[in-house]
Amino acid sequence: MARIAVGGFQAEINSFAAKKTQYEDFLDIALRPYAQRATPLLEGARQTNWGISGFCAEALQRGHEIVPTTWAFAQPAAEVTDGAFESICGDLVAGIVAAGPLDAVFLCLHGAMVAESYEDADGEILRRVRAAVGNIPIVATLDLHANVTREMVALATVLVVYRTYPHLDMADSGRRAAQLLDSILMTGRAPAKAFRKLPFLIPPVWQCTTIEPAKTLYAKLAASETGPVVSLSFAEGFPGSDIRDCGPAVLAYAEHQDDAERAAAALCGLVEEREVDFAGHTFTPEAALAESQRRYDGRPVVLADTQDNPGGGGTSDTVGVLRALLDSQVTGAALAVFYDPAAAAAAHAGAIGSELELSLGARPPSAETPVRGRFVVEALSDGTVSCKGPMLRGQTLRLGPTALLRLGGVRIVVASARIQPYDQEIFRHLGVEPASQRLLVLKSTVHFRNDFEAIASAVLIVDSPGINVTDPRRLEYRKLRADVRVSPLGPTLNELRSHRG
Ligand SMILES: [Zn+2]
């Protein structure tokens, strides 16, 4: 039996977002301290889908002792302030030190965190934990969007990356990490490591593993994790983080160095062969509405408002798609999740059935103008949503005071927290049956697919204002290495700069 400290500290950073990630953003909407979250996570370990819950379930089953420390998560925005980073990382490291003596540490990290003073914030967390615990195994799970660095790989004994987007396998990744740790503890030997960065960035919307080429690539990856290769990972990266080492990477762990190198090289080769396929079609809102008429088969057509996805740093209050819906006078359309706490509060101050004169969305510094109109308040809630879909089954989302507002033929879920529509229950808890809609507008890039793809006649990716840009060629990188291609088969950053003059 081993004594293992567990903890986590996660944020996916979009350097181009307007607002930094503050300490308060790691508290939940009820302002409960993040530090109280580790223990409830362990209590729900067998039900919830997080790396830490899967790790703990597997490690406990194998007879190990788990010591929870700190677990903190924030929705994506710009750099984590130094104050927030020092405070939370300090708590995490202090918790791990206080848990000693230890045989191992498990960390539930994201891999695309950037702090004001640390480009590679996950590397810095690992460096501090390594300094605190010395030469014992440190294993960690990373998000599929991790921008993995050489330092992270060197500091951790093993890093295990999710293999699905939508992230259905977060807990499974934690279980894999626990199995690997178990064998390291039993043999007393850590595996050899190989690490490679890919030479191009992949827009998140084309990273989805329910479509090609990622679907086939991850199937081949799983099949290659055999014989001497004990763990193989492909992190697709998060292009919104403006750091030197942004972008996809491959990690291989094996009994011997040459096996690890061979496996990493082979997987890189497979990804590079499919570079051309990391591309798809996007629609203007107007073109998407026209296309939705052709594609409607009695089930809703989903318009993914990907650029305003809060999960990629979006403000969730851009109005491009909403305005197109209103202009075309559609009926049977529902939109989620629109972030406008002032509008939600105004709705809550009135009564269900009342009408409300409102300016919705497009808060400063938005270049858009808000949507003005007389909205009908159709339903109100405290925003507590019990998820039933495959990704977040058993988890509770807290949207804060929430209202269902209707303008013309469009129903809008207006919330007080910036959360993407992961689950059909976000509509249902307000009395809207998503499957009965003609159009569903979802401010999400890929995660919505876990619960909405099966009920949709089609999914159309829409280009509308938002910070989570689909085409990284539109981003003004300052720190990214200059020889990387900023999109699949696209120009390198160097070429892009000389073209811009
Ligand atoms: Zn992710």
XYZ file of C-alpha atoms and ligand atoms in Angstrom:
502
model
C 0.000 0.000 0.000
C 1.300 3.430 -0.928
C 0.427 6.840 0.487
C -0.429 9.181 -2.395
C -1.223 12.912 -2.209
C -3.686 14.094 -4.871
C -4.536 17.589 -6.034
C -5.250 19.713 -9.063
C -4.996 23.225 -10.437
C -6.514 23.868 -13.856
C -7.051 26.712 -16.280
C -6.889 26.795 -20.084
C -5.533 30.200 -21.002
C -6.555 32.242 -24.018
C -3.939 35.018 -24.166
C -6.199 37.022 -26.491
C -9.121 37.249 -24.047
C -9.817 40.669 -22.525
C -9.972 39.660 -18.870
C -7.297 37.952 -16.788
C -8.041 34.896 -14.672
C -8.346 36.153 -11.085
C -8.357 34.363 -7.768
C -12.163 34.768 -7.600
C -12.530 32.868 -10.878
C -11.313 29.718 -9.110
C -14.158 29.995 -6.589
C -17.522 28.677 -7.712
C -20.545 30.882 -8.262
C -21.511 30.550 -4.607
C -17.961 31.771 -3.814
C -17.078 28.544 -2.076
C -13.333 28.171 -1.676
C -11.689 25.889 -4.206
C -9.819 24.163 -1.407
C -13.045 22.562 -0.191
C -13.571 20.815 -3.480
C -11.043 17.984 -3.301
C -12.872 16.003 -0.645
C -16.329 16.135 -2.307
C -14.632 15.055 -5.533
C -13.281 11.992 -3.793
C -16.682 11.221 -2.295
C -18.142 11.312 -5.796
C -15.116 9.571 -7.257
C -16.989 6.687 -8.763
C -19.623 8.829 -10.459
C -17.894 11.961 -11.756
C -15.783 12.378 -14.858
C -12.552 14.084 -13.780
C -8.968 12.847 -13.948
C -8.724 13.028 -10.161
C -11.930 11.033 -9.624
C -10.835 8.215 -11.958
C -7.366 8.179 -10.417
C -8.713 7.964 -6.867
C -11.277 5.279 -7.698
C -8.588 3.069 -9.272
C -5.913 3.763 -6.631
C -8.323 3.049 -3.766
C -9.371 -0.182 -5.460
C -5.704 -1.168 -5.623
C -5.451 -0.660 -1.866
C -3.572 2.652 -1.795
C -4.145 5.465 0.662
C -5.256 8.800 -0.812
C -4.569 12.165 0.842
C -6.603 14.963 -0.798
C -5.072 18.453 -0.965
C -6.282 21.320 -3.182
C -8.331 21.159 -6.350
C -8.994 24.380 -8.261
C -10.500 25.041 -11.699
C -11.411 28.236 -13.569
C -13.198 28.830 -16.873
C -10.799 29.935 -19.615
C -9.805 33.602 -19.809
C -6.479 35.465 -20.162
C -3.349 34.829 -18.040
C -3.753 33.746 -14.414
C -2.699 36.696 -12.261
C 0.481 36.187 -10.246
C -1.546 36.685 -7.070
C -3.939 33.857 -7.944
C -1.164 31.559 -9.170
C 1.013 32.055 -6.079
C -1.892 31.658 -3.718
C -3.336 28.451 -5.228
C -0.020 26.849 -6.167
C 1.204 27.722 -2.669
C -1.815 25.951 -1.118
C -1.291 22.933 -3.361
C 2.394 22.550 -2.519
C 1.809 23.213 1.189
C -0.947 20.571 1.203
C 1.371 18.046 -0.415
C 4.167 18.806 2.054
C 1.731 18.517 4.987
C 0.536 15.142 3.642
C 4.030 13.632 3.913
C 5.737 11.261 4.158
C 4.515 10.202 0.731
C 5.210 7.431 -1.761
C 3.814 9.321 -4.767
C 1.852 12.373 -5.952
C -0.997 12.587 -8.455
C -1.819 15.951 -10.076
C -4.918 16.737 -12.136
C -3.547 19.451 -14.455
C -4.717 21.037 -17.692
C -1.455 21.688 -19.517
C -2.434 24.995 -21.151
C -2.179 27.246 -18.117
C -0.254 30.504 -18.477
C 0.424 32.804 -15.534
C 1.576 36.434 -15.713
C 5.124 35.440 -14.769
C 5.147 31.859 -16.106
C 4.538 31.012 -19.768
C 4.569 27.349 -18.844
C 2.567 27.527 -15.623
C 1.966 23.756 -15.522
C 5.738 23.260 -15.789
C 6.155 25.661 -12.868
C 3.598 23.735 -10.750
C 5.466 20.491 -11.499
C 8.823 22.153 -10.740
C 7.608 23.290 -7.308
C 5.996 19.956 -6.467
C 9.146 18.111 -7.596
C 11.287 20.403 -5.434
C 9.016 19.720 -2.460
C 8.817 15.916 -2.699
C 12.139 14.935 -4.232
C 12.594 11.780 -6.215
C 9.242 10.007 -5.747
C 6.852 9.301 -8.659
C 4.719 12.265 -9.779
C 2.025 11.273 -12.252
C -0.485 13.683 -13.783
C -3.384 13.771 -16.194
C -3.484 16.501 -18.831
C -6.335 17.840 -20.942
C -6.336 16.947 -24.653
C -5.761 20.692 -25.265
C -2.522 20.762 -23.266
C 0.399 22.683 -24.796
C 2.908 20.172 -23.470
C 6.488 21.359 -22.914
C 9.779 19.496 -22.592
C 10.056 20.760 -19.001
C 6.680 19.256 -18.053
C 7.729 15.884 -19.463
C 11.092 16.014 -17.700
C 9.611 16.939 -14.297
C 6.743 14.422 -14.206
C 7.338 10.687 -14.007
C 4.424 10.045 -16.387
C 1.895 12.387 -18.050
C -1.362 10.879 -19.329
C -3.414 12.920 -21.824
C -7.168 12.555 -22.503
C -8.022 10.879 -25.824
C -11.485 12.229 -26.505
C -12.895 15.634 -27.437
C -15.644 15.985 -26.160
C -13.727 14.847 -23.084
C -15.649 11.682 -22.212
C -12.553 9.927 -20.872
C -11.257 12.290 -18.188
C -11.881 9.723 -15.435
C -10.575 6.900 -17.646
C -7.341 8.879 -18.109
C -7.054 9.137 -14.324
C -7.540 5.367 -14.079
C -4.771 4.804 -16.639
C -2.494 7.091 -14.600
C -3.241 5.041 -11.457
C -2.453 1.771 -13.261
C 0.859 3.169 -14.516
C 1.751 4.471 -11.055
C 0.872 1.113 -9.535
C 3.328 -0.678 -11.789
C 6.033 1.962 -11.184
C 5.603 1.509 -7.416
C 5.698 -2.283 -7.715
C 8.764 -2.502 -9.960
C 10.544 0.545 -8.530
C 11.347 1.566 -12.139
C 10.043 4.563 -14.063
C 9.525 4.151 -17.831
C 11.755 5.838 -20.428
C 10.192 8.918 -22.096
C 10.102 10.387 -25.594
C 8.581 13.738 -26.500
C 8.010 15.545 -29.807
C 6.207 18.725 -30.831
C 4.295 18.728 -34.128
C 5.178 21.519 -36.616
C 1.637 22.948 -36.979
C -1.242 24.259 -34.816
C -4.691 22.660 -35.007
C -7.844 24.787 -34.589
C -9.866 23.270 -31.704
C -13.026 22.917 -33.780
C -11.221 20.419 -36.083
C -9.664 18.536 -33.137
C -12.976 16.798 -32.410
C -12.542 13.041 -31.992
C -16.007 12.098 -33.253
C -14.949 13.283 -36.735
C -11.904 12.695 -38.953
C -8.972 12.750 -38.819
C -8.752 12.676 -34.996
C -11.203 9.762 -34.778
C -8.869 7.440 -36.691
C -5.673 8.862 -35.181
C -6.781 8.140 -31.604
C -7.944 4.641 -32.573
C -4.475 3.958 -34.020
C -2.836 5.489 -30.932
C -4.752 3.127 -28.620
C -3.828 0.147 -30.810
C -0.120 1.130 -30.723
C -0.007 1.191 -26.910
C 1.149 -2.381 -26.663
C 4.207 -4.516 -25.889
C 7.037 -2.399 -24.486
C 5.054 0.850 -25.005
C 3.261 1.437 -21.687
C 1.687 4.825 -22.451
C 1.163 6.832 -25.609
C -0.414 10.293 -25.776
C -1.289 12.886 -28.404
C -2.150 16.337 -27.025
C -3.777 18.425 -29.756
C -2.864 21.713 -28.068
C -4.674 24.990 -27.470
C -3.793 27.661 -30.088
C -5.181 30.496 -27.934
C -2.183 30.336 -25.564
C 0.466 32.701 -26.884
C 3.559 30.922 -25.563
C 6.667 29.594 -27.280
C 5.607 25.950 -26.936
C 1.969 26.287 -27.969
C 0.678 23.444 -30.150
C 0.282 19.689 -30.446
C 2.736 17.158 -29.051
C 3.284 13.427 -28.781
C 4.458 11.625 -25.621
C 5.579 8.014 -25.449
C 6.632 5.977 -22.411
C 8.248 2.559 -22.768
C 10.503 0.089 -21.016
C 13.505 1.236 -23.085
C 14.418 4.582 -24.617
C 14.561 3.308 -28.200
C 11.044 1.812 -27.911
C 9.745 5.166 -26.632
C 11.502 7.091 -29.429
C 10.202 4.709 -32.091
C 6.601 4.940 -30.809
C 6.725 8.761 -30.654
C 8.185 9.018 -34.153
C 5.589 6.636 -35.576
C 2.686 8.540 -33.996
C 4.081 11.886 -35.220
C 4.280 10.395 -38.701
C 0.620 9.339 -38.577
C -0.487 12.825 -37.468
C 1.608 14.588 -40.115
C 0.168 12.349 -42.845
C -3.291 13.615 -41.919
C -2.379 17.317 -41.582
C -4.474 18.265 -44.619
C -7.576 16.707 -43.046
C -7.628 18.983 -39.964
C -9.949 21.329 -41.816
C -13.660 21.755 -42.360
C -16.306 24.195 -43.548
C -17.596 27.147 -41.547
C -20.734 29.172 -42.302
C -21.715 32.804 -41.836
C -24.827 32.987 -39.635
C -26.978 33.753 -42.703
C -25.511 30.869 -44.736
C -25.966 28.546 -41.762
C -29.660 29.458 -41.551
C -30.127 28.752 -45.261
C -28.227 25.459 -44.967
C -30.267 24.472 -41.911
C -33.442 24.585 -44.036
C -31.911 22.011 -46.378
C -30.557 19.790 -43.593
C -33.582 19.751 -41.244
C -35.017 16.229 -41.062
C -37.438 16.677 -38.162
C -34.633 16.791 -35.591
C -32.920 20.044 -34.628
C -30.065 21.495 -36.642
C -27.263 22.619 -34.316
C -25.449 25.862 -35.090
C -22.204 25.831 -33.109
C -21.301 29.451 -32.258
C -17.749 28.241 -31.671
C -15.926 31.572 -31.534
C -17.979 32.677 -28.511
C -17.386 29.442 -26.585
C -16.520 30.311 -22.958
C -14.564 27.043 -22.859
C -12.090 28.705 -25.257
C -12.144 32.073 -23.492
C -15.280 33.512 -25.167
C -17.392 36.135 -23.395
C -20.591 34.216 -24.277
C -22.459 37.409 -24.973
C -21.788 38.094 -28.657
C -24.960 38.617 -30.666
C -24.059 37.798 -34.293
C -26.032 34.569 -34.530
C -28.911 35.864 -32.379
C -29.324 38.901 -34.635
C -29.337 36.714 -37.755
C -32.055 34.520 -36.200
C -34.199 37.556 -35.358
C -33.665 39.169 -38.780
C -34.756 35.987 -40.562
C -37.816 35.671 -38.263
C -37.194 31.980 -37.567
C -39.437 30.077 -35.181
C -38.566 27.109 -32.992
C -35.039 28.289 -32.210
C -33.357 28.004 -28.794
C -29.972 29.409 -27.778
C -27.672 28.576 -24.830
C -25.821 29.710 -22.833
C -25.974 33.490 -23.068
C -23.957 35.188 -20.305
C -25.654 38.369 -19.093
C -26.000 38.559 -15.303
C -27.727 41.991 -15.482
C -30.419 40.674 -17.839
C -30.890 37.566 -15.661
C -31.250 39.769 -12.571
C -33.784 42.022 -14.336
C -35.821 38.946 -15.273
C -35.702 37.673 -11.694
C -36.936 41.052 -10.432
C -40.124 40.543 -12.467
C -42.502 37.648 -12.835
C -42.839 34.721 -15.211
C -44.979 35.814 -18.140
C -44.011 39.468 -17.813
C -42.337 41.496 -20.554
C -39.019 43.199 -20.165
C -37.395 45.989 -22.168
C -33.751 44.938 -22.403
C -30.419 45.480 -24.099
C -28.950 41.998 -24.254
C -25.262 41.128 -24.544
C -22.303 42.780 -26.300
C -20.891 44.293 -23.118
C -17.896 46.635 -23.463
C -15.291 46.350 -24.937
C -17.372 44.504 -27.546
C -17.421 46.005 -31.042
C -21.018 44.808 -31.472
C -24.167 46.586 -30.321
C -26.532 44.855 -27.873
C -29.832 43.370 -29.051
C -32.624 45.683 -27.879
C -36.189 44.469 -27.578
C -39.197 43.502 -25.451
C -38.371 40.038 -24.140
C -40.926 37.707 -22.577
C -39.781 36.059 -19.330
C -40.872 32.453 -19.894
C -39.095 30.684 -17.019
C -36.760 31.406 -14.103
C -34.357 29.202 -12.153
C -31.471 29.379 -9.714
C -29.344 27.808 -12.427
C -28.688 24.516 -10.656
C -28.454 21.942 -13.435
C -28.000 18.220 -12.770
C -26.242 16.829 -15.815
C -27.388 13.567 -17.412
C -25.291 13.493 -20.608
C -22.262 11.237 -21.091
C -19.591 13.854 -20.315
C -20.820 15.392 -17.055
C -23.301 12.751 -15.854
C -23.806 13.101 -12.110
C -22.208 16.544 -11.928
C -23.999 19.772 -11.057
C -23.509 22.950 -13.059
C -24.188 26.221 -11.261
C -25.311 28.891 -13.700
C -26.506 31.276 -10.975
C -29.792 33.174 -11.442
C -30.982 32.085 -14.879
C -33.893 33.068 -17.107
C -35.508 31.769 -20.257
C -36.230 34.856 -22.338
C -38.151 34.850 -25.641
C -37.859 37.417 -28.392
C -39.900 36.612 -31.507
C -39.388 32.930 -32.284
C -36.118 32.641 -30.354
C -35.792 31.341 -26.778
C -32.563 32.285 -24.982
C -31.108 30.736 -21.842
C -29.623 33.775 -20.064
C -27.305 32.868 -17.176
C -25.150 34.527 -14.517
C -22.140 32.246 -15.054
C -20.016 31.766 -18.160
C -20.527 28.049 -18.881
C -20.859 26.274 -22.218
C -23.910 24.093 -22.991
C -22.442 20.703 -22.109
C -25.756 19.064 -21.378
C -29.358 18.995 -22.636
C -30.515 19.605 -19.041
C -29.480 23.256 -19.415
C -32.579 23.637 -21.632
C -34.791 21.070 -19.895
C -34.474 22.563 -16.427
C -36.256 25.629 -17.878
C -38.975 23.566 -19.570
C -37.491 23.564 -23.088
C -37.191 20.150 -24.773
C -34.129 20.501 -27.017
C -35.103 17.608 -29.296
C -38.351 19.419 -30.218
C -36.587 22.558 -31.487
C -35.947 23.272 -35.132
C -32.692 25.115 -34.442
C -30.344 24.912 -31.468
C -27.675 27.603 -31.238
C -24.934 26.460 -28.872
C -22.054 28.658 -27.718
C -19.619 25.754 -27.733
C -16.916 24.396 -30.035
C -17.027 20.615 -29.582
C -18.123 19.650 -26.048
C -21.817 20.125 -26.914
C -21.498 17.109 -29.198
C -21.364 14.717 -26.222
C -25.070 15.257 -25.539
C -26.462 17.008 -28.648
C -24.886 15.253 -31.645
C -27.163 12.226 -31.256
C -30.356 14.326 -31.390
C -29.251 16.597 -34.271
C -30.008 16.255 -37.961
C -26.825 18.240 -38.652
C -24.094 20.244 -36.930
C -23.021 23.450 -38.671
C -19.990 25.429 -37.489
C -20.740 29.161 -37.549
C -18.311 32.079 -37.816
C -19.640 34.865 -35.638
C -17.830 37.342 -33.380
C -15.850 35.893 -30.485
C -12.428 35.545 -28.933
C -12.055 31.789 -29.533
C -11.097 32.221 -33.185
C -11.376 29.235 -35.494
C -8.485 30.289 -37.714
C -5.282 30.946 -35.698
C -3.899 32.883 -38.699
C -6.034 35.765 -37.430
C -4.212 35.914 -34.083
C -1.335 38.340 -33.451
C 1.094 36.018 -31.697
C 3.983 37.616 -29.840
C 5.639 34.691 -28.063
C 4.903 31.664 -30.236
C 8.005 30.090 -31.871
C 8.302 31.559 -35.342
C 8.869 28.361 -37.339
C 5.540 26.721 -36.484
C 2.750 26.611 -39.100
C -0.140 28.537 -37.522
C -2.747 26.331 -39.216
C -2.620 22.906 -40.908
C -0.645 23.320 -44.181
C -0.758 27.068 -43.483
C 2.049 29.627 -43.304
C 4.614 29.640 -40.505
C 4.425 32.547 -38.087
C 7.544 33.949 -39.786
C 5.875 33.812 -43.235
C 2.701 35.321 -41.851
C 4.660 38.243 -40.344
C 6.550 38.993 -43.540
C 3.286 38.802 -45.494
C 1.670 41.310 -43.114
C 4.738 43.488 -43.594
Zn -10.020 20.552 -23.219
